[in-house]
CSV table of C-alpha atoms in Angstrom, one decimal:
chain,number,residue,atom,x,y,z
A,1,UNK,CA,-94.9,94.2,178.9
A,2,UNK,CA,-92.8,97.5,178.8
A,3,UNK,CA,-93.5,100.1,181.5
A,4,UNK,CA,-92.7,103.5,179.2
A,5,UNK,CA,-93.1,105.5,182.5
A,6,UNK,CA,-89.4,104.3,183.6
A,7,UNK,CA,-87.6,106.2,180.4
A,8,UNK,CA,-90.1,109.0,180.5
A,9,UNK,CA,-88.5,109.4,184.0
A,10,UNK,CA,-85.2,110.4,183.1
A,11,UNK,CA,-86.1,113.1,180.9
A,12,UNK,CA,-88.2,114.8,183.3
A,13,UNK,CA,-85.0,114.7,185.7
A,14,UNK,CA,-82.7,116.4,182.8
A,15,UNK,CA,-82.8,119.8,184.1
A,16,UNK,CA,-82.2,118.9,187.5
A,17,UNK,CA,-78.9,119.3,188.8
A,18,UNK,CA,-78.9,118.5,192.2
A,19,UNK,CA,-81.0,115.7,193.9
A,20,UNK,CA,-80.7,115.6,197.4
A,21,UNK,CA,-82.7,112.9,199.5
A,22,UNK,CA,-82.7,113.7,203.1
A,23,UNK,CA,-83.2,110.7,205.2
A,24,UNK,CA,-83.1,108.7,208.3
A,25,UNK,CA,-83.3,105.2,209.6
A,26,UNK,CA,-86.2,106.2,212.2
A,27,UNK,CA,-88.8,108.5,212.2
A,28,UNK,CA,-89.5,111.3,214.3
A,29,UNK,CA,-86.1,112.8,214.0
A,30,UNK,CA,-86.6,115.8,212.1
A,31,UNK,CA,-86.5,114.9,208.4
A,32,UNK,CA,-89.3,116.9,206.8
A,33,UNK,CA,-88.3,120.1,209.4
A,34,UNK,CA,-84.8,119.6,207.8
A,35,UNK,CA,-86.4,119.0,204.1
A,36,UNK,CA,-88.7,122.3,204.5
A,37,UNK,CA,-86.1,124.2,205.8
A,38,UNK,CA,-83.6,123.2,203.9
A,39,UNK,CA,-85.6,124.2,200.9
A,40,UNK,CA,-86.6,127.5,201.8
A,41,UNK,CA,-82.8,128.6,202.7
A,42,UNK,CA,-81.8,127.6,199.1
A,43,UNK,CA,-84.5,129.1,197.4
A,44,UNK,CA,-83.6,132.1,200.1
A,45,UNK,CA,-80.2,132.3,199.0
A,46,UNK,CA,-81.7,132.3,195.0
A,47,UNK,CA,-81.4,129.0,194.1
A,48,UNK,CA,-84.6,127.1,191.7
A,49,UNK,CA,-85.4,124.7,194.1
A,50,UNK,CA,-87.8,121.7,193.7
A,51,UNK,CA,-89.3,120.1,197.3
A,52,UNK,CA,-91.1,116.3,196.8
A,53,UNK,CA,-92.8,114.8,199.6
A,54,UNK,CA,-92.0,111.0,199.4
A,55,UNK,CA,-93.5,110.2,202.4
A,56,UNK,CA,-96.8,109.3,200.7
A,57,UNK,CA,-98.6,107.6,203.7
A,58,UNK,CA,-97.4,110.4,206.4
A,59,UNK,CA,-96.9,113.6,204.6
A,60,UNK,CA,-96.2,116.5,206.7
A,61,UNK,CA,-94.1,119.0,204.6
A,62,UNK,CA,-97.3,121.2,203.4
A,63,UNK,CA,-98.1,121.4,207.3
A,64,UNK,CA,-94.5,122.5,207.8
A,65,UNK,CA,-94.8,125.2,205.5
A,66,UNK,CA,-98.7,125.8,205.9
A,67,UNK,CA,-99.2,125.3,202.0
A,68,UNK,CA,-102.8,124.5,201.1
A,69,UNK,CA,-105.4,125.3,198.1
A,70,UNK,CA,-103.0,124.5,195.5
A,71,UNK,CA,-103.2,121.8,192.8
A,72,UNK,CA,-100.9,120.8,190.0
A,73,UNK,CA,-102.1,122.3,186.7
A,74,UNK,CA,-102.2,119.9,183.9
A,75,UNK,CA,-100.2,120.7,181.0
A,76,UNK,CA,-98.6,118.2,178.8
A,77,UNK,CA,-98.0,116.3,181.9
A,78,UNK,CA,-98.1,118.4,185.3
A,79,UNK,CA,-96.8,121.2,186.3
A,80,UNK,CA,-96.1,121.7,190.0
A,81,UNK,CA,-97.3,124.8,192.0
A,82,UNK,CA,-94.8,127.2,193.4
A,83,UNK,CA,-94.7,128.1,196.7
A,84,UNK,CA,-92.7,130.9,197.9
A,85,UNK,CA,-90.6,130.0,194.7
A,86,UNK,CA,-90.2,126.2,195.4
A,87,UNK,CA,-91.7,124.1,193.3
A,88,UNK,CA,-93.7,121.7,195.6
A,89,UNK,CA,-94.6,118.3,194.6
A,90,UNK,CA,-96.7,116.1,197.6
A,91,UNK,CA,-99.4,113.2,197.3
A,92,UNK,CA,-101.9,115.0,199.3
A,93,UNK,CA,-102.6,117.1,196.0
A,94,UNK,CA,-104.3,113.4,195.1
A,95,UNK,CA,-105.2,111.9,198.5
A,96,UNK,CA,-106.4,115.1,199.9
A,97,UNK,CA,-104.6,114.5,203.3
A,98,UNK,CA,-107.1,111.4,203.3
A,99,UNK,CA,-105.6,107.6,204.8
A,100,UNK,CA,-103.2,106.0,202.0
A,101,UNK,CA,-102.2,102.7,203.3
A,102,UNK,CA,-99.9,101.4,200.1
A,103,UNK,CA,-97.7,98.0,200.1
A,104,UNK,CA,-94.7,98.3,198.3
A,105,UNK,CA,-95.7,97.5,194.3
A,106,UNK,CA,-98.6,100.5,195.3
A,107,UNK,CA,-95.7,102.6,196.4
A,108,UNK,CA,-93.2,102.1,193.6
A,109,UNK,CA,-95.7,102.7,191.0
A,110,UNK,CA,-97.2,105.8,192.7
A,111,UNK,CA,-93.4,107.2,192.7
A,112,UNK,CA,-92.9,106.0,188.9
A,113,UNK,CA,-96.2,107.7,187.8
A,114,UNK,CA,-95.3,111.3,190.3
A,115,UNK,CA,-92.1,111.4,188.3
A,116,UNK,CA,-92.7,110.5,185.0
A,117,UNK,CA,-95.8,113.0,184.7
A,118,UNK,CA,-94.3,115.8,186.4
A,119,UNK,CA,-92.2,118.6,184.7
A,120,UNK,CA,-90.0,119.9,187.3
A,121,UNK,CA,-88.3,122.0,184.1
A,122,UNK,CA,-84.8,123.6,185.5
A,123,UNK,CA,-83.8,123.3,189.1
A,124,UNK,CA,-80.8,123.3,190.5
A,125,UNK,CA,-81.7,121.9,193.4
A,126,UNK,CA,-84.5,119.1,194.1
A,127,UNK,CA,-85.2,118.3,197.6
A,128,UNK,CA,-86.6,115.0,198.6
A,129,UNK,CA,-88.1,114.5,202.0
A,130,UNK,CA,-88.1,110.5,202.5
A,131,UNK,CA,-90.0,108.2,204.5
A,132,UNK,CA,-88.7,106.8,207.5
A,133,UNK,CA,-86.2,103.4,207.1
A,134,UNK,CA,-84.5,101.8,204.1
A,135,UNK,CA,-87.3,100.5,202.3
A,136,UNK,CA,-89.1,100.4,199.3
A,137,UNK,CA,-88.6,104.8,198.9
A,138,UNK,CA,-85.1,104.6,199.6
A,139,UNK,CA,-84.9,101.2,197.0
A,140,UNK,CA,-86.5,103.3,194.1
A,141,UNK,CA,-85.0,106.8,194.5
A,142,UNK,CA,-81.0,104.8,194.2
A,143,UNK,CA,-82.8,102.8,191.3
A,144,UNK,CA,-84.8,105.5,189.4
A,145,UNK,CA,-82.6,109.1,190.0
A,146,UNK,CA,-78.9,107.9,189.9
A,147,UNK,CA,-77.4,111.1,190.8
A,148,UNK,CA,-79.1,111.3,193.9
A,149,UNK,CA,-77.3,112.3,197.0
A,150,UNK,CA,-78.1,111.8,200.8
A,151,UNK,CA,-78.2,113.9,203.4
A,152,UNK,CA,-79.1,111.9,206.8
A,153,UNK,CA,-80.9,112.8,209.9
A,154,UNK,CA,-80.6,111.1,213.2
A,155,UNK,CA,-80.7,112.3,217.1
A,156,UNK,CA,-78.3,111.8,219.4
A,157,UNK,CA,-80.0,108.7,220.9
A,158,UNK,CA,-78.6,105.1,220.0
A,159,UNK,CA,-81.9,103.9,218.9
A,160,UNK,CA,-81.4,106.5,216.3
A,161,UNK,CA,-77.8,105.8,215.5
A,162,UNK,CA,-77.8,102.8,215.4
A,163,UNK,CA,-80.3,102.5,212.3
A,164,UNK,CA,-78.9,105.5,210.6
A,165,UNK,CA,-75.4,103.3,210.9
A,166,UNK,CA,-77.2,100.5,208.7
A,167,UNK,CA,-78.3,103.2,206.1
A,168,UNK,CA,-74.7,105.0,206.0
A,169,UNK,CA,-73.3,101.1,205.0
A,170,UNK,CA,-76.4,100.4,202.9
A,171,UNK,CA,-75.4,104.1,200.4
A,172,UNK,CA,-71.5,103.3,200.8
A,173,UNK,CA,-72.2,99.6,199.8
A,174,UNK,CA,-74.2,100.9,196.5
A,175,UNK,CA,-71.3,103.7,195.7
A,176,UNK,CA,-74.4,106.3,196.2
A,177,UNK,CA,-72.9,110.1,197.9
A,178,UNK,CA,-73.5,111.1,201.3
A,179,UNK,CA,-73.3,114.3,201.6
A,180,UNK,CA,-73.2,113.8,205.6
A,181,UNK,CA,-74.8,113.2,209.2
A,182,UNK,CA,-76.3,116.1,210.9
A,183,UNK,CA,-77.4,115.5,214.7
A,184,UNK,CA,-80.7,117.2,215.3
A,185,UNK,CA,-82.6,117.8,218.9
A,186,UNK,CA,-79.3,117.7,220.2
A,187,UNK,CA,-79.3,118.2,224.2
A,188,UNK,CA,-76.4,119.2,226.9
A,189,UNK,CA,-76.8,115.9,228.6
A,190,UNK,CA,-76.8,113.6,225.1
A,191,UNK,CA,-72.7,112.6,223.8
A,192,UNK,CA,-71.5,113.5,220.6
A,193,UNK,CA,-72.3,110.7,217.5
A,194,UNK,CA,-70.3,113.3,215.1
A,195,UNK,CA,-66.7,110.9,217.0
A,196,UNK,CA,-68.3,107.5,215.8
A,197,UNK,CA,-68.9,108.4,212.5
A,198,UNK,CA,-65.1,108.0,211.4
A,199,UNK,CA,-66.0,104.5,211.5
A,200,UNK,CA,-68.9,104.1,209.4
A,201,UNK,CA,-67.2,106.9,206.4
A,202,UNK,CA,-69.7,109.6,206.7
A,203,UNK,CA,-69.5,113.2,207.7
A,204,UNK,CA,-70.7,114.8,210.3
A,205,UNK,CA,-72.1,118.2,209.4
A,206,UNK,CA,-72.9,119.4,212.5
A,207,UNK,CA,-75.6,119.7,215.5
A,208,UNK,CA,-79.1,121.5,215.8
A,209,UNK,CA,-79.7,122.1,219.3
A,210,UNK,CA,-83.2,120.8,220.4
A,211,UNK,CA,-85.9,124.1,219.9
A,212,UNK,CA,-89.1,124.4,221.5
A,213,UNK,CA,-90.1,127.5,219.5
A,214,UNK,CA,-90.1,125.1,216.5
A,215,UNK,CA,-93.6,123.7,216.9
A,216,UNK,CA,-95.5,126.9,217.2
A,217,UNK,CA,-94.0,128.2,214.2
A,218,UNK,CA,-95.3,125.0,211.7
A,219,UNK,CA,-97.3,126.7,208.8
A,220,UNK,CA,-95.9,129.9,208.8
A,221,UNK,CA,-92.5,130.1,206.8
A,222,UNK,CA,-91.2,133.7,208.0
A,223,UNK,CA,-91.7,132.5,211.6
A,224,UNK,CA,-89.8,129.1,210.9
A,225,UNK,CA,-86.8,130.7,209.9
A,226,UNK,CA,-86.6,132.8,212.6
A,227,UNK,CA,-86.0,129.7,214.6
A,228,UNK,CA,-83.2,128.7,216.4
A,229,UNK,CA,-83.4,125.9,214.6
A,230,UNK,CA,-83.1,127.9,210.9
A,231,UNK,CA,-80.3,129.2,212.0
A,232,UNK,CA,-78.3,126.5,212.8
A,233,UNK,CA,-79.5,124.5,209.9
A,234,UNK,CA,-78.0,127.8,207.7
A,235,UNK,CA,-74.9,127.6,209.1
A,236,UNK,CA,-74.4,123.7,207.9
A,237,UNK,CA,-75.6,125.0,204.9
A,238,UNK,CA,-72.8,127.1,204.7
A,239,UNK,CA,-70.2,124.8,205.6
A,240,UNK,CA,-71.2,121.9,203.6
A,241,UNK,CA,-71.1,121.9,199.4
A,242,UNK,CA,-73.8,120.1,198.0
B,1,UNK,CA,-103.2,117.2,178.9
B,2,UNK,CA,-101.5,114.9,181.1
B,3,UNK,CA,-101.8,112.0,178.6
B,4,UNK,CA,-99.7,114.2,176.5
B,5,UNK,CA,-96.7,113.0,179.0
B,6,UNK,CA,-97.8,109.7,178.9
B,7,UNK,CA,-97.5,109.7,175.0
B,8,UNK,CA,-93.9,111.1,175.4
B,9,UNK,CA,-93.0,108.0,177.7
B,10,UNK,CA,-94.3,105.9,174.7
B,11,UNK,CA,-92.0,107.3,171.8
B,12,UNK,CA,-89.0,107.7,174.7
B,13,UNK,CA,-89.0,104.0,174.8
B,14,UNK,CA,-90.4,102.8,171.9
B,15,UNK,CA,-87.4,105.2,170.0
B,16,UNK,CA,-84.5,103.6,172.8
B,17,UNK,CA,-86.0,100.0,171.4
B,18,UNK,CA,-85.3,100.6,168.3
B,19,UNK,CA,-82.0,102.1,168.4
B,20,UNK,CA,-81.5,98.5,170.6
B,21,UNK,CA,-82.8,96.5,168.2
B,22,UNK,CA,-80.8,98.4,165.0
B,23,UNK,CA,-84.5,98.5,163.3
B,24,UNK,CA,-84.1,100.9,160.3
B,25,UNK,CA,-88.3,101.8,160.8
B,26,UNK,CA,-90.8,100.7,163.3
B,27,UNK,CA,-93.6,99.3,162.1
B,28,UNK,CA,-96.5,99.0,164.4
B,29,UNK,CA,-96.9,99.3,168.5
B,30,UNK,CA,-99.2,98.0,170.5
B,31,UNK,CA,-100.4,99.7,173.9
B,32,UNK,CA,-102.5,98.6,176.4
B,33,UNK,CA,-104.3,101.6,178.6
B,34,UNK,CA,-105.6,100.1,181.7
B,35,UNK,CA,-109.0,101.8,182.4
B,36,UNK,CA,-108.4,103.0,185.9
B,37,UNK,CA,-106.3,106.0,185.0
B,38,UNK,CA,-109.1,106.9,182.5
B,39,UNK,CA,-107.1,107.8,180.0
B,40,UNK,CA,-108.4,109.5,176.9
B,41,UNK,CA,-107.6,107.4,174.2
B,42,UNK,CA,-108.4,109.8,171.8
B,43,UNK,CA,-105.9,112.9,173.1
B,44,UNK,CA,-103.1,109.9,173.2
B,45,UNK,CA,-103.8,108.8,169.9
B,46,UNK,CA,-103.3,112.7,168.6
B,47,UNK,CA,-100.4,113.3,171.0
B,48,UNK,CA,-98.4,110.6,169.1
B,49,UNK,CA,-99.0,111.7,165.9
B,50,UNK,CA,-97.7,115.1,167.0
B,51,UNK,CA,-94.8,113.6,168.4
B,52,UNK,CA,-93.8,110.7,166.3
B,53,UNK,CA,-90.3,111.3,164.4
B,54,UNK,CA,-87.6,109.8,162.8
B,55,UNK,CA,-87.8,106.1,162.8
B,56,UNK,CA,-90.9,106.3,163.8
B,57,UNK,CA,-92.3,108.6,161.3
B,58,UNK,CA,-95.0,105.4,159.9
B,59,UNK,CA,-95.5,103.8,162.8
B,60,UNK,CA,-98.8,102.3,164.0
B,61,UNK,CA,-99.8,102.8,167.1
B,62,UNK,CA,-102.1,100.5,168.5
B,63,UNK,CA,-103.8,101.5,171.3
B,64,UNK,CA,-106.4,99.1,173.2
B,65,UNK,CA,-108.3,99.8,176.4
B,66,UNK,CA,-108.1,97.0,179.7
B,67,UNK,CA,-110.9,97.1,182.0
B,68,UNK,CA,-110.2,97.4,185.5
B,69,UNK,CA,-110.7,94.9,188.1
B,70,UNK,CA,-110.0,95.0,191.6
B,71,UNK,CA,-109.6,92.1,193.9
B,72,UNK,CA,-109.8,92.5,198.0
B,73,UNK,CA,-106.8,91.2,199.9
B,74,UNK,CA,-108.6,90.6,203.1
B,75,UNK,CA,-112.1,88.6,201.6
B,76,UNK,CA,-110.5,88.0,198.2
B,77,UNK,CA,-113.8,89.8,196.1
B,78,UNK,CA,-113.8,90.7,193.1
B,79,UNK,CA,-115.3,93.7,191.3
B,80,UNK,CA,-115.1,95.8,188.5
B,81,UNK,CA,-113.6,99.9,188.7
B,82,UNK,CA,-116.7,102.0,187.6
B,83,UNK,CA,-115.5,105.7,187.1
B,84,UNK,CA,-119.6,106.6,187.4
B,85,UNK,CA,-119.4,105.3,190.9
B,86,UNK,CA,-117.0,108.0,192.1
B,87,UNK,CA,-117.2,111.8,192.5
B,88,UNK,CA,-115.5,114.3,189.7
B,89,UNK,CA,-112.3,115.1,192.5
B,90,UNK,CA,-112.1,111.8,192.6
B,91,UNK,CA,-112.1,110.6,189.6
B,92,UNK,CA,-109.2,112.9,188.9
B,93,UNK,CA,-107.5,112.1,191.7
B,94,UNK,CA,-107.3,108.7,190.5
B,95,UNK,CA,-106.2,109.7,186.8
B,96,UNK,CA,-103.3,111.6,188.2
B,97,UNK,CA,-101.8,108.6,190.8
B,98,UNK,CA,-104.1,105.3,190.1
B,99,UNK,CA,-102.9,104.1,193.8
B,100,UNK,CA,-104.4,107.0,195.5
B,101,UNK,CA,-108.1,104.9,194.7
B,102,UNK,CA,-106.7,103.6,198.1
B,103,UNK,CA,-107.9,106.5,199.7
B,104,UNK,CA,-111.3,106.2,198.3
B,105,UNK,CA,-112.6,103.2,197.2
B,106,UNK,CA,-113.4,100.5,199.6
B,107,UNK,CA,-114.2,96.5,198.6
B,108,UNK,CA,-118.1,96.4,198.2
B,109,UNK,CA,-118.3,93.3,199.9
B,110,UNK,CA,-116.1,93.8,203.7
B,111,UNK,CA,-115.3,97.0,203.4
B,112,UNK,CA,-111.3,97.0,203.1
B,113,UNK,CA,-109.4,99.4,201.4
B,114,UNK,CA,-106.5,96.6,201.3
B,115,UNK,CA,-107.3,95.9,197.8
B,116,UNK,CA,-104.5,94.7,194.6
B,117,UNK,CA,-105.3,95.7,191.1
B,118,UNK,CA,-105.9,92.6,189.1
B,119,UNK,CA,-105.9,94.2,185.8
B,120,UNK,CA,-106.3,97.5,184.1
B,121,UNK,CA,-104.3,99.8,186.4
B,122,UNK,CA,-102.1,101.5,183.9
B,123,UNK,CA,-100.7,101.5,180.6
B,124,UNK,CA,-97.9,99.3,179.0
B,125,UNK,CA,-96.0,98.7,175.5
B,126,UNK,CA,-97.3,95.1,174.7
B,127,UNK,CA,-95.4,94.6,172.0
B,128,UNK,CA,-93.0,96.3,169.3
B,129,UNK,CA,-92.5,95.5,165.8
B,130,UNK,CA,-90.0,96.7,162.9
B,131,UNK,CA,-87.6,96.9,160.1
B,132,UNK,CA,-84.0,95.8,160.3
């Protein structure tokens, strides 16, 4: 019983130069903010740039960027619709933003199918938001797109830390790139992790302060990167070669 | 035509199995299309003669359809997939990402959308045959 999705899988990657997964041990610390972004600067700065939702049972990157009405057209596979010249690839285009409770087999095969069927065609970069924790996303993106690299996203709190410490050994342990740690939310009153990551080999990229603008600017791309929080994120973008 | 993606997965592998398997030609392959992606047997069938090559210039493709059955994890039911039973989004939705039927379908008898598929979810090479 041969799955032909899996081989299908790296020719639809071919073009692709770049995959970058950003990720996190916990949730709520900024990932799809940093995915969206992230996506819009490169495309911005005149990069092709691909953007994939992963987080198939609590999407939020189409909120981010207010993209709705749009639907993959079908041909010789699928095609996925641009937005503001990314190329934006979610499961709410097949849920429609309805409940999707999926156990892990449900998950891995939902991923296979997305990326065996779709024709991202030439990026250089492809931007994968991913679900919270090392799981059963973070187990098929090393498996199934080998020259994946990670950024990771944490806050300054331990609880954070301490989970994105298990992920940083987790990558070094399978020889998979880190691109590096960046601190979002950051407060005056929180410490520094960028000193404690010597220890567990990963670079720090560098801090986004906490921005209460961010919020109100959700759905409305020319707002977001007005944000404090665009700007920061740029200037990591800068510094850093991916 | 996305089963026009789903016949390239078919000659990727079946092409990397014969280069494996040093066969000089490849004789026949059999496929089973699981009937919850509602497939359209007929536009794979054309897609692989379009796109068959090489060593596999003669093959024969076989191409059979699995019913669908689903099977509740919470009150262990059983029931068939009827595509009729669903709305034309829907239906689509489900050709597209077979999983997403966990956003719409529901076990007749409790309710649950906690469901496994039993059979018939998607497609698979059953077998391949050739000439060393």
């Amino acid at each position: 019983m041969l799955d032909p999705r899996i081989k299908a899988i790296e020719h639809r990657l071919s073009q692709v130069k770049n995959i970058i997964a950003v990720s996190s041990g916990k949730g709520g610390v900024g990932k799809s903010v940093v995915s969206s972004i992230l996506a819009l600067i490169l495309s911005k700065k005149g990069y092709k740039v691909g953007l994939m939702d992963l987080d198939f049972t609590s999407p939020s990157t189409h909120l981010i960027l207010g993209i709705k009405g749009l639907f993959p057209e079908e041909k010789e596979g699928i095609i996925p619709p641009t937005f503001e010249d990314i190329k934006f690839m979610s499961i709410v285009y097949f849920s429609k933003d309805k409940a999707l409770s999926l156990r892990g087999q449900d998950f891995s095969d939902s991923f296979i199918e997305i990326l065996a069927i779709t024709k991202w065609n030439k990026l250089d970069y492809l931007i994968l938001d991913m679900p919270p924790g090392i799981n059963d996303a973070t187990l098929d993106v090393i498996r199934y797109m080998r020259k994946v690299k990670f950024i990771i996203v944490t806050t300054p709190s331990i609880l954070s830390f301490s989970t994105v410490k298990k992920l940083i050994d987790t990558l070094n342990t399978l020889k998979i790139e880190i691109i590096g740690v960046i601190e979002n939310m950051k407060s005056d009153q929180t410490y520094s992790i960028g000193e404690e990551l010597g220890e567990v080999k990963a670079k720090f990229l560098g801090e986004i302060p906490f921005d209460p603008e961010l919020e109100k600017c959700f759905g409305n791309t020319k707002m977001l990167l007005t944000t404090k929080f665009s700007r920061e994120l740029e200037k990591i973008v800068n510094e850093i070669r991916m | 035509m996305h089963e026009w993606a789903l016949a390239e997965a078919i000659i990727y592998t079946v092409t990397e199995i014969a280069e494996r398997e040093q066969f000089k030609e490849v004789s026949r392959v059999n496929v089973k299309v699981g009937e919850l992606q509602q497939v359209d047997l007929e536009i794979i069938k054309f897609a692989l003669t379009q796109l068959k090559r090489g060593k596999l210039k003669n093959t024969e493709f076989r191409i059979e359809p699995v019913r669908a059955r689903l099977k509740c994890r919470i009150c262990e039911y059983v029931w068939d997939f009827n595509k009729n039973e669903l709305d034309e989004e829907v239906a689509e939705a489900i050709h597209f990402v077979p999983e997403v039927a966990h956003s719409f379908i529901k076990c007749p008898n409790c309710g649950a959308q906690d469901f496994e598929f039993v059979e018939g979810r998607r497609m698979y090479i059953e077998s391949v045959s050739g000439v060393r």
